[in-house]
Amino acid sequence: MAAETLVDDLWGRYPPADAGGALQSLVSRLRKALGPAAALELSGGGYVLRIEPDDVDVHRFERLAAQGGRELTARRYADAAALLTRALAEFSGPPLADVTSAPFAAEIVTRLSERRLVVLEDRAAAQLQLGQHAEVVAELEEVGERYPLRERLAALRLRALAALGRRSEAFDLYERVRATLADELGVDPSAELREAHLALLRDERPEPPPARAGTVQLPARLTSFVGRHTELTELAAMLAEHRLVTLTGAGGAGKTRLAVEMAERHPAHSQGRVWFVPLADVVASTDVRAAVLRAVESGVATNMPGFGNGGFDRLVDTFAAGESLLVLDNCEHVIDAVAELAHALLTRVPSLRILATSREPLAVTGEALCPVGPLDLPADELVPDAVTGATGEVARDMDLAEVGRSSAVRLFVDRGRAVCPGFTLDEDTVGPVVEICRRLDGMPLALELAAAKLRSMGVSQIAALLDDRFRLLTSGSRVALPRQRTLRAVVEWSWDLLDERERVLARRLAVFSGGVGVSAATAVCADETVPERDVAFLLGALAEKSIVDHVGERCGEPRYRMLETIRAYASERLVESGEAEDVRSRFIAHFLSVAQHHDPLLRTEGQLEAFAVFRTEYDNLIAALRLSLDIRDADSAYRLLLSLTWCWALLGVLNQREDFFSEVLALGEAIPSRARSALKVYQVSTATGRNPPGPEELRTLIDDCFRTGAMEEYPPLAVTLPALALLAGDEELLERELRRALSHPDPWARAGVRWVEALILEDKGELAEAQRVRELALRGFEDTGDRWGKAITLSMQAQSHALLGEYAAAIERLDAGVALAEELGSRTYVVQLRLLAANQEIRAGNFAAAERRLDEARRQCAGEAGQLLDVFVQLNAAYLAERRGQVEQAHRCIDRVAGQLDSLGFLGELFDGLIEINRASLLLAEGKAAKAREALVAAMRTMTSRPDRPDLATPAELLARLYHLEGDALRAAAALGLSEAIRGAFDRGNPALRELVGLLTEELGEQAYTAAYSETARLSKPDAVRRLVEQTSAQRLR
């Protein structure tokens, strides 16, 4: 493929400045990712990738889909279903999910999405012929709702429902599809759909598949099967490829139910050659073979302690009679005997496949493991952190439909309705339901036990009582196995299978709240009972037994996570052991050491590795801080807090942490004066309350830092203190702090203060000097290796280009900033920079590109800063709608933002003026002068009373548009001059202003326009602001 084609496909209309170099960099990364097995070669000005077609999942999918289609045509339905299932298993999500925004992707995504639907329909057609009607209904229900106009899909659902005797549902489905086709397309149903409807009217049902020799003995299903459809597809593909598959996972994960569902879908099921063997009640390993024979030969050898070769031979003969599936359920307590039998049977019977469930692998040659984890929880971006179900505080903008697609939520709601028919997911219940699902790890059995409590208490009460989960969740099914009737029994069964040293390590691991690596586990848990050299092996053993989950490699070592329910049980055991105080002290000491070592590295070329450690250990660091406060360990608490502060700044959540600063400062004189001074400054910087500090308080805080020498010990203060001096309005203090910071021994601090100085110069309207200082800041950040500093400085450069109308240059710098922020892993700054780039796309008239960038930003608005970021997303969406002429949509976006402000505290007050600015702009675009005037007056009233230094050039520009709308061209020209005097430059990139200048020049003549504009543009900034305030007062604008 030619290099030019690759550049066009990857970047479209906005290639990077050095497109060739950028392409070569991507090719280099691709080579590393592919490894030596794939040959990526430069040839004739382009690149050739020499690999086998089956190395690419798309090609594998196409091959399997074609083979399955041929088998379907040949009426070999079992083979068709198996092949098509394997084809669908190649999808792990939406096609090309990581590159959907690339120009080349749209056509391919559309083709693959359509092909995937066709394959899904083909498989359903095969399954109908195999008599798997319930499976078809379950699999196609969600897809059918998403594609209501897809007639073949509807016809298949119709036939499946009819075969199950659910005729009323089938009639309802047909009517919905018919009405939708008529309303949206103006067409009648297709012949295929009409034929399915006619068969329904005649009550024609398909002939059942012919009976086959053998029996199927699977547990009867008493409840609906919720979620796990993706796992079913993957499991089917594994069983097609491997002869022994073991479902592993913690107790209560749903392994048995998944195995039963898979057995019903397996081709051997239609032949009557599936056997289910429950082993939970088998006490002795010597009884395993007898239990299997009892399941295969009902009534034979029911009392067989002397099971011998005769019984084994009968098993071999039975399984060898045709394709067979043996399900061995709950193997963990007789694991050795099960492994021995499985190996013996598989060796003797080539036509046999075994599906086992166990809390640990069988460890047999050829075994494929299929981990069964929790059900999927609602995505973070759908659930703002403000949602706390226990107190009933629910974010009104939660997407109920999206939250309801979570399989954990669907399971809880489904089981809840079974015991409380009126229960539903709505604005009042969604918060508590999400909290229950999250705190119970999405584990099916725990969720079912919690849902059963709806018989006697409300959902908010259940969420509130989860701190005592083992006492709460005790009322399971009376006919369930004893170890599945209570949550405690589920965990105790697994705990009792551990040896003594495994139990010691497991209870000590309970102190970790955010996962654990080998080095941390060794530092906190090792002693003479659990020697350092054994920790890694014991962690592996706990993972094998599903006490902890191996969650991959982080920071160069394996990492493990303990489910919250198991952790709660282990915490009880830790307290009972008498070790809790010592283990918690070691935990605090270890993570204090981690934080203090990596905090300075956040401002060096080692930033990526350090930030990765903070992100990986974030929950543990917070837990260590919380523990140190609980035991009033002032020394550890203040050191941890100061070491976390810059990490929070990079994450964009510093304003969320005011409570920690208050709690640590409450420890008083136990904290050294230098640290107290720094903490008070950071506390002010995080303030989200309703009482921002006044000038005198700010001066006192700055002087305390000066007196104690806090800045020298804590370099981030070099950025913070000059900014506070600016807010204090004290020019002399500001100059002093700038001089002090510029003499700081830390090169990062000097670069940071240059960045602040550039902001201050821009605020004064001294743009040329600001540009010079900004270049110094950028070089300083480059020298220290700080990607955050480079990203925010590039965003300042972009704003300079934006004022000149140089959109491409502005977007290029913002994209470079996005790349740096993504490399760092700072989602907040990624979103902020994406939004700035979207704004430039809007100004340039590239509305489709702007919408894509807004969608990307919206998807990333999650976590603690998500609500604040969503405000910016909505305001940009309002601006995009305004520029497109979509007035009602723009108003909805603005109104939504206005409804969010109360939950943002002091920060919400800062947005009041910005909302009115956006509202005024929209009203001016509609030609509503009176309402626009009211909004502008409200904006100025708010903005001039704020403690920070808001941008008042934008209100001046709106004033110019208002004067022109009212027919006063001279005053409009003068107001535009005010905007230049305030900002230091006219915004040539604003399309509305460019249009306004053209109209004013035409109406006044160029000479008169220039005179009126220049008169006010020559004013000093303070004089220009005073005149703007006068002209936007309520009295003057009436």
PDB file of C-alpha atoms in Angstrom, residues 556-717:
ATOM      1  CA  GLY A 556       6.573  -4.823  35.286  1.00  0.00           C
ATOM      2  CA  GLU A 557       5.113  -7.474  37.595  1.00  0.00           C
ATOM      3  CA  PRO A 558       2.041  -9.717  37.886  1.00  0.00           C
ATOM      4  CA  ARG A 559      -0.938  -8.099  39.558  1.00  0.00           C
ATOM      5  CA  TYR A 560      -3.788  -9.684  41.494  1.00  0.00           C
ATOM      6  CA  ARG A 561      -7.196  -8.523  42.671  1.00  0.00           C
ATOM      7  CA  MET A 562      -9.419  -9.895  45.420  1.00  0.00           C
ATOM      8  CA  LEU A 563     -13.179  -9.597  44.936  1.00  0.00           C
ATOM      9  CA  GLU A 564     -14.796  -7.340  47.518  1.00  0.00           C
ATOM     10  CA  THR A 565     -16.887 -10.106  49.044  1.00  0.00           C
ATOM     11  CA  ILE A 566     -13.867 -12.373  49.523  1.00  0.00           C
ATOM     12  CA  ARG A 567     -11.931  -9.367  50.829  1.00  0.00           C
ATOM     13  CA  ALA A 568     -14.648  -8.641  53.394  1.00  0.00           C
ATOM     14  CA  TYR A 569     -14.461 -12.241  54.602  1.00  0.00           C
ATOM     15  CA  ALA A 570     -10.644 -12.136  54.701  1.00  0.00           C
ATOM     16  CA  SER A 571     -10.797  -8.886  56.708  1.00  0.00           C
ATOM     17  CA  GLU A 572     -12.824 -10.671  59.370  1.00  0.00           C
ATOM     18  CA  ARG A 573     -10.225 -13.425  59.498  1.00  0.00           C
ATOM     19  CA  LEU A 574      -7.431 -10.814  59.732  1.00  0.00           C
ATOM     20  CA  VAL A 575      -9.057  -9.174  62.765  1.00  0.00           C
ATOM     21  CA  GLU A 576      -9.623 -12.559  64.402  1.00  0.00           C
ATOM     22  CA  SER A 577      -5.940 -13.436  63.939  1.00  0.00           C
ATOM     23  CA  GLY A 578      -4.762 -10.409  65.956  1.00  0.00           C
ATOM     24  CA  GLU A 579      -2.502  -9.314  63.073  1.00  0.00           C
ATOM     25  CA  ALA A 580      -4.611  -6.422  61.786  1.00  0.00           C
ATOM     26  CA  GLU A 581      -2.754  -3.554  63.482  1.00  0.00           C
ATOM     27  CA  ASP A 582       0.681  -4.750  62.399  1.00  0.00           C
ATOM     28  CA  VAL A 583      -0.365  -5.500  58.794  1.00  0.00           C
ATOM     29  CA  ARG A 584      -2.086  -2.125  58.437  1.00  0.00           C
ATOM     30  CA  SER A 585       0.972  -0.289  59.776  1.00  0.00           C
ATOM     31  CA  ARG A 586       3.182  -2.083  57.252  1.00  0.00           C
ATOM     32  CA  PHE A 587       0.653  -1.240  54.532  1.00  0.00           C
ATOM     33  CA  ILE A 588       0.790   2.498  55.368  1.00  0.00           C
ATOM     34  CA  ALA A 589       4.583   2.482  55.547  1.00  0.00           C
ATOM     35  CA  HIS A 590       4.948   0.715  52.210  1.00  0.00           C
ATOM     36  CA  PHE A 591       2.649   3.017  50.272  1.00  0.00           C
ATOM     37  CA  LEU A 592       4.101   6.119  51.925  1.00  0.00           C
ATOM     38  CA  SER A 593       7.460   4.983  50.578  1.00  0.00           C
ATOM     39  CA  VAL A 594       5.929   4.385  47.122  1.00  0.00           C
ATOM     40  CA  ALA A 595       4.323   7.838  47.033  1.00  0.00           C
ATOM     41  CA  GLN A 596       7.366   9.748  48.280  1.00  0.00           C
ATOM     42  CA  HIS A 597       9.667   7.989  45.824  1.00  0.00           C
ATOM     43  CA  HIS A 598       7.490   8.534  42.752  1.00  0.00           C
ATOM     44  CA  ASP A 599       6.073  12.026  43.407  1.00  0.00           C
ATOM     45  CA  PRO A 600       9.239  13.919  42.340  1.00  0.00           C
ATOM     46  CA  LEU A 601       9.526  11.684  39.279  1.00  0.00           C
ATOM     47  CA  LEU A 602       6.170  13.009  38.031  1.00  0.00           C
ATOM     48  CA  ARG A 603       8.037  16.173  37.073  1.00  0.00           C
ATOM     49  CA  THR A 604      10.952  14.489  35.257  1.00  0.00           C
ATOM     50  CA  GLU A 605      11.644  12.333  32.227  1.00  0.00           C
ATOM     51  CA  GLY A 606      10.605   9.389  34.435  1.00  0.00           C
ATOM     52  CA  GLN A 607       7.081  10.756  34.467  1.00  0.00           C
ATOM     53  CA  LEU A 608       5.393   7.945  32.540  1.00  0.00           C
ATOM     54  CA  GLU A 609       6.681   5.192  34.796  1.00  0.00           C
ATOM     55  CA  ALA A 610       5.912   7.202  37.932  1.00  0.00           C
ATOM     56  CA  PHE A 611       2.397   8.101  36.800  1.00  0.00           C
ATOM     57  CA  ALA A 612       1.771   4.466  35.877  1.00  0.00           C
ATOM     58  CA  VAL A 613       2.657   3.501  39.453  1.00  0.00           C
ATOM     59  CA  PHE A 614       0.306   6.135  40.885  1.00  0.00           C
ATOM     60  CA  ARG A 615      -2.535   5.019  38.624  1.00  0.00           C
ATOM     61  CA  THR A 616      -1.937   1.341  39.359  1.00  0.00           C
ATOM     62  CA  GLU A 617      -1.689   1.827  43.125  1.00  0.00           C
ATOM     63  CA  TYR A 618      -4.174   4.680  43.362  1.00  0.00           C
ATOM     64  CA  ASP A 619      -6.809   2.890  45.459  1.00  0.00           C
ATOM     65  CA  ASN A 620      -4.143   1.513  47.789  1.00  0.00           C
ATOM     66  CA  LEU A 621      -2.580   4.962  48.225  1.00  0.00           C
ATOM     67  CA  ILE A 622      -5.964   6.434  49.101  1.00  0.00           C
ATOM     68  CA  ALA A 623      -6.599   3.538  51.490  1.00  0.00           C
ATOM     69  CA  ALA A 624      -3.230   4.159  53.165  1.00  0.00           C
ATOM     70  CA  LEU A 625      -4.099   7.831  53.596  1.00  0.00           C
ATOM     71  CA  ARG A 626      -7.510   6.935  54.987  1.00  0.00           C
ATOM     72  CA  LEU A 627      -5.992   4.412  57.424  1.00  0.00           C
ATOM     73  CA  SER A 628      -3.369   6.881  58.622  1.00  0.00           C
ATOM     74  CA  LEU A 629      -6.111   9.404  59.375  1.00  0.00           C
ATOM     75  CA  ASP A 630      -8.211   6.790  61.147  1.00  0.00           C
ATOM     76  CA  ILE A 631      -5.351   5.950  63.521  1.00  0.00           C
ATOM     77  CA  ARG A 632      -4.253   9.627  63.723  1.00  0.00           C
ATOM     78  CA  ASP A 633      -0.801   8.900  62.321  1.00  0.00           C
ATOM     79  CA  ALA A 634      -0.135  12.563  61.512  1.00  0.00           C
ATOM     80  CA  ASP A 635       3.367  12.049  60.144  1.00  0.00           C
ATOM     81  CA  SER A 636       2.268   9.476  57.568  1.00  0.00           C
ATOM     82  CA  ALA A 637      -0.959  11.336  56.765  1.00  0.00           C
ATOM     83  CA  TYR A 638       0.582  14.683  55.822  1.00  0.00           C
ATOM     84  CA  ARG A 639       3.463  13.088  53.895  1.00  0.00           C
ATOM     85  CA  LEU A 640       1.063  10.902  51.919  1.00  0.00           C
ATOM     86  CA  LEU A 641      -1.251  13.807  51.182  1.00  0.00           C
ATOM     87  CA  LEU A 642       1.537  16.080  49.941  1.00  0.00           C
ATOM     88  CA  SER A 643       2.920  13.247  47.807  1.00  0.00           C
ATOM     89  CA  LEU A 644      -0.497  12.680  46.219  1.00  0.00           C
ATOM     90  CA  THR A 645      -1.296  16.296  45.454  1.00  0.00           C
ATOM     91  CA  TRP A 646       0.476  16.620  42.107  1.00  0.00           C
ATOM     92  CA  CYS A 647      -0.846  13.231  40.991  1.00  0.00           C
ATOM     93  CA  TRP A 648      -4.362  14.581  41.596  1.00  0.00           C
ATOM     94  CA  ALA A 649      -3.511  17.682  39.602  1.00  0.00           C
ATOM     95  CA  LEU A 650      -2.416  15.540  36.648  1.00  0.00           C
ATOM     96  CA  LEU A 651      -5.560  13.449  36.945  1.00  0.00           C
ATOM     97  CA  GLY A 652      -7.622  16.643  37.000  1.00  0.00           C
ATOM     98  CA  VAL A 653      -9.357  15.733  40.283  1.00  0.00           C
ATOM     99  CA  LEU A 654      -7.547  17.979  42.740  1.00  0.00           C
ATOM    100  CA  ASN A 655     -10.722  19.973  43.343  1.00  0.00           C
ATOM    101  CA  GLN A 656     -12.411  16.740  44.505  1.00  0.00           C
ATOM    102  CA  ARG A 657     -10.030  16.264  47.446  1.00  0.00           C
ATOM    103  CA  GLU A 658     -10.760  19.205  49.731  1.00  0.00           C
ATOM    104  CA  ASP A 659     -11.980  16.848  52.470  1.00  0.00           C
ATOM    105  CA  PHE A 660      -8.574  15.194  52.819  1.00  0.00           C
ATOM    106  CA  PHE A 661      -6.839  18.552  53.291  1.00  0.00           C
ATOM    107  CA  SER A 662      -9.351  19.534  55.967  1.00  0.00           C
ATOM    108  CA  GLU A 663      -8.905  16.248  57.832  1.00  0.00           C
ATOM    109  CA  VAL A 664      -5.109  16.352  57.765  1.00  0.00           C
ATOM    110  CA  LEU A 665      -4.968  20.002  58.807  1.00  0.00           C
ATOM    111  CA  ALA A 666      -7.268  19.151  61.723  1.00  0.00           C
ATOM    112  CA  LEU A 667      -4.346  17.183  63.179  1.00  0.00           C
ATOM    113  CA  GLY A 668      -2.892  20.592  64.077  1.00  0.00           C
ATOM    114  CA  GLU A 669       0.555  21.026  65.618  1.00  0.00           C
ATOM    115  CA  ALA A 670       1.462  17.402  64.925  1.00  0.00           C
ATOM    116  CA  ILE A 671       2.198  18.590  61.379  1.00  0.00           C
ATOM    117  CA  PRO A 672       5.347  20.723  60.798  1.00  0.00           C
ATOM    118  CA  SER A 673       4.714  24.392  59.988  1.00  0.00           C
ATOM    119  CA  ARG A 674       6.218  24.175  56.488  1.00  0.00           C
ATOM    120  CA  ALA A 675       3.907  21.309  55.566  1.00  0.00           C
ATOM    121  CA  ARG A 676       0.919  23.076  57.153  1.00  0.00           C
ATOM    122  CA  SER A 677       1.560  26.160  55.024  1.00  0.00           C
ATOM    123  CA  ALA A 678       1.703  24.088  51.845  1.00  0.00           C
ATOM    124  CA  LEU A 679      -1.405  22.117  52.752  1.00  0.00           C
ATOM    125  CA  LYS A 680      -3.405  25.311  53.382  1.00  0.00           C
ATOM    126  CA  VAL A 681      -2.436  26.655  49.965  1.00  0.00           C
ATOM    127  CA  TYR A 682      -3.452  23.403  48.288  1.00  0.00           C
ATOM    128  CA  GLN A 683      -6.670  23.402  50.275  1.00  0.00           C
ATOM    129  CA  VAL A 684      -7.537  26.838  48.913  1.00  0.00           C
ATOM    130  CA  SER A 685      -6.671  25.632  45.401  1.00  0.00           C
ATOM    131  CA  THR A 686      -9.157  22.768  45.770  1.00  0.00           C
ATOM    132  CA  ALA A 687     -11.929  24.860  47.327  1.00  0.00           C
ATOM    133  CA  THR A 688     -15.345  23.916  46.004  1.00  0.00           C
ATOM    134  CA  GLY A 689     -17.315  25.492  48.822  1.00  0.00           C
ATOM    135  CA  ARG A 690     -19.449  28.647  48.681  1.00  0.00           C
ATOM    136  CA  ASN A 691     -16.932  30.940  50.432  1.00  0.00           C
ATOM    137  CA  PRO A 692     -13.836  31.516  48.287  1.00  0.00           C
ATOM    138  CA  PRO A 693     -10.897  33.146  50.116  1.00  0.00           C
ATOM    139  CA  GLY A 694     -10.564  36.937  50.073  1.00  0.00           C
ATOM    140  CA  PRO A 695      -7.430  38.954  49.215  1.00  0.00           C
ATOM    141  CA  GLU A 696      -6.218  39.224  52.812  1.00  0.00           C
ATOM    142  CA  GLU A 697      -6.488  35.490  53.410  1.00  0.00           C
ATOM    143  CA  LEU A 698      -4.591  34.846  50.197  1.00  0.00           C
ATOM    144  CA  ARG A 699      -1.803  37.237  51.201  1.00  0.00           C
ATOM    145  CA  THR A 700      -1.511  35.519  54.595  1.00  0.00           C
ATOM    146  CA  LEU A 701      -1.257  32.080  53.005  1.00  0.00           C
ATOM    147  CA  ILE A 702       1.427  33.258  50.577  1.00  0.00           C
ATOM    148  CA  ASP A 703       3.403  34.977  53.339  1.00  0.00           C
ATOM    149  CA  ASP A 704       3.277  31.824  55.479  1.00  0.00           C
ATOM    150  CA  CYS A 705       4.800  29.825  52.640  1.00  0.00           C
ATOM    151  CA  PHE A 706       7.448  32.517  52.203  1.00  0.00           C
ATOM    152  CA  ARG A 707       8.228  32.519  55.949  1.00  0.00           C
ATOM    153  CA  THR A 708       8.466  28.729  56.287  1.00  0.00           C
ATOM    154  CA  GLY A 709      10.275  28.075  53.009  1.00  0.00           C
ATOM    155  CA  ALA A 710       7.493  25.755  51.839  1.00  0.00           C
ATOM    156  CA  MET A 711       8.034  26.459  48.137  1.00  0.00           C
ATOM    157  CA  GLU A 712      11.611  25.205  48.245  1.00  0.00           C
ATOM    158  CA  GLU A 713      10.480  21.831  49.597  1.00  0.00           C
ATOM    159  CA  TYR A 714       7.299  21.495  47.510  1.00  0.00           C
ATOM    160  CA  PRO A 715       8.021  22.580  43.886  1.00  0.00           C
ATOM    161  CA  PRO A 716       4.357  22.629  42.691  1.00  0.00           C
ATOM    162  CA  LEU A 717       3.900  25.696  44.932  1.00  0.00           C
TER     163      LEU A 717
END
